Amino acid sequence: MCLAIPAQVISIDDQELATVDMGGVRKDVSVSLLEGVEVGDYVIVHTGFALSKLDPEEAKITLDLFAEMAALVEAADRK
């Protein structure tokens, strides 16, 4: 099973390496597989590569679902 995570592009260098923000965690990922990625875009990241651009609304929905799942797990752990 694979997990690809939405991330917002914070910066991009000349070597097609982008710094992305995934819920407060910043990582460097390659954007070499995509064209036209800009700062502020949301991308789907898997194993260090941005695989596709994501509509900002879709990114928000997905990130909200991840946050909801995390809250449910945390609540279950407290029981």
mmCIF file of C-alpha atoms in Angstrom:
data_model
loop_
_atom_site.group_PDB
_atom_site.id
_atom_site.type_symbol
_atom_site.label_atom_id
_atom_site.label_comp_id
_atom_site.label_asym_id
_atom_site.label_seq_id
_atom_site.Cartn_x
_atom_site.Cartn_y
_atom_site.Cartn_z
ATOM 1 C CA MET A 1 0.000 0.000 0.000
ATOM 2 C CA CYS A 2 1.275 3.466 -0.873
ATOM 3 C CA LEU A 3 0.530 6.772 0.741
ATOM 4 C CA ALA A 4 0.887 9.919 -1.318
ATOM 5 C CA ILE A 5 0.564 13.126 0.664
ATOM 6 C CA PRO A 6 -0.579 16.588 -0.503
ATOM 7 C CA ALA A 7 2.046 19.259 0.108
ATOM 8 C CA GLN A 8 2.302 22.974 -0.623
ATOM 9 C CA VAL A 9 5.336 24.206 -2.529
ATOM 10 C CA ILE A 10 7.288 26.754 -0.467
ATOM 11 C CA SER A 11 10.272 27.282 -2.780
ATOM 12 C CA ILE A 12 11.869 25.843 -5.924
ATOM 13 C CA ASP A 13 15.541 25.969 -6.848
ATOM 14 C CA ASP A 14 17.255 25.860 -10.264
ATOM 15 C CA GLN A 15 17.754 22.081 -10.032
ATOM 16 C CA GLU A 16 13.998 21.292 -9.895
ATOM 17 C CA LEU A 17 14.195 20.656 -6.159
ATOM 18 C CA ALA A 18 11.291 22.092 -4.191
ATOM 19 C CA THR A 19 10.810 22.610 -0.493
ATOM 20 C CA VAL A 20 7.277 21.606 0.412
ATOM 21 C CA ASP A 21 5.217 21.929 3.576
ATOM 22 C CA MET A 22 3.272 18.851 4.706
ATOM 23 C CA GLY A 23 1.323 19.864 7.778
ATOM 24 C CA GLY A 24 4.195 21.817 9.280
ATOM 25 C CA VAL A 25 6.879 19.362 8.202
ATOM 26 C CA ARG A 26 9.147 20.665 5.470
ATOM 27 C CA LYS A 27 10.818 18.334 2.990
ATOM 28 C CA ASP A 28 12.832 18.694 -0.177
ATOM 29 C CA VAL A 29 11.284 16.864 -3.123
ATOM 30 C CA SER A 30 11.987 16.666 -6.829
ATOM 31 C CA VAL A 31 9.532 18.406 -9.147
ATOM 32 C CA SER A 32 11.353 17.167 -12.246
ATOM 33 C CA LEU A 33 8.415 14.938 -13.260
ATOM 34 C CA LEU A 34 6.033 17.909 -13.566
ATOM 35 C CA GLU A 35 5.866 21.021 -15.697
ATOM 36 C CA GLY A 36 4.774 24.424 -14.500
ATOM 37 C CA VAL A 37 5.013 23.891 -10.749
ATOM 38 C CA GLU A 38 5.076 27.222 -8.939
ATOM 39 C CA VAL A 39 5.437 28.385 -5.339
ATOM 40 C CA GLY A 40 2.039 28.087 -3.658
ATOM 41 C CA ASP A 41 0.914 25.099 -5.734
ATOM 42 C CA TYR A 42 -0.178 21.894 -4.058
ATOM 43 C CA VAL A 43 1.416 18.675 -5.252
ATOM 44 C CA ILE A 44 1.016 14.993 -4.421
ATOM 45 C CA VAL A 45 4.298 13.680 -3.004
ATOM 46 C CA HIS A 46 5.446 10.068 -2.907
ATOM 47 C CA THR A 47 8.962 8.793 -2.181
ATOM 48 C CA GLY A 48 10.584 12.188 -2.665
ATOM 49 C CA PHE A 49 8.915 13.105 -5.952
ATOM 50 C CA ALA A 50 6.011 15.391 -6.750
ATOM 51 C CA LEU A 51 3.779 13.166 -8.889
ATOM 52 C CA SER A 52 0.976 15.553 -9.808
ATOM 53 C CA LYS A 53 -0.415 18.989 -9.131
ATOM 54 C CA LEU A 54 -3.520 19.159 -6.990
ATOM 55 C CA ASP A 55 -6.372 21.633 -7.022
ATOM 56 C CA PRO A 56 -6.206 23.764 -3.832
ATOM 57 C CA GLU A 57 -9.781 22.790 -2.881
ATOM 58 C CA GLU A 58 -8.991 19.087 -3.246
ATOM 59 C CA ALA A 59 -5.807 19.573 -1.208
ATOM 60 C CA LYS A 60 -7.793 21.211 1.594
ATOM 61 C CA ILE A 61 -10.371 18.413 1.622
ATOM 62 C CA THR A 62 -7.651 15.762 1.788
ATOM 63 C CA LEU A 63 -5.642 17.582 4.466
ATOM 64 C CA ASP A 64 -8.805 18.105 6.543
ATOM 65 C CA LEU A 65 -9.530 14.361 6.326
ATOM 66 C CA PHE A 66 -5.989 13.535 7.479
ATOM 67 C CA ALA A 67 -6.424 15.923 10.430
ATOM 68 C CA GLU A 68 -9.765 14.336 11.301
ATOM 69 C CA MET A 69 -8.237 10.839 11.216
ATOM 70 C CA ALA A 70 -5.360 11.967 13.422
ATOM 71 C CA ALA A 71 -7.801 13.439 15.943
ATOM 72 C CA LEU A 72 -9.797 10.192 16.030
ATOM 73 C CA VAL A 73 -6.651 8.141 16.609
ATOM 74 C CA GLU A 74 -5.534 10.500 19.363
ATOM 75 C CA ALA A 75 -8.965 10.303 21.034
ATOM 76 C CA ALA A 76 -8.932 6.499 20.832
ATOM 77 C CA ASP A 77 -5.454 6.392 22.368
ATOM 78 C CA ARG A 78 -6.694 8.368 25.379
ATOM 79 C CA LYS A 79 -9.406 5.804 26.175
#
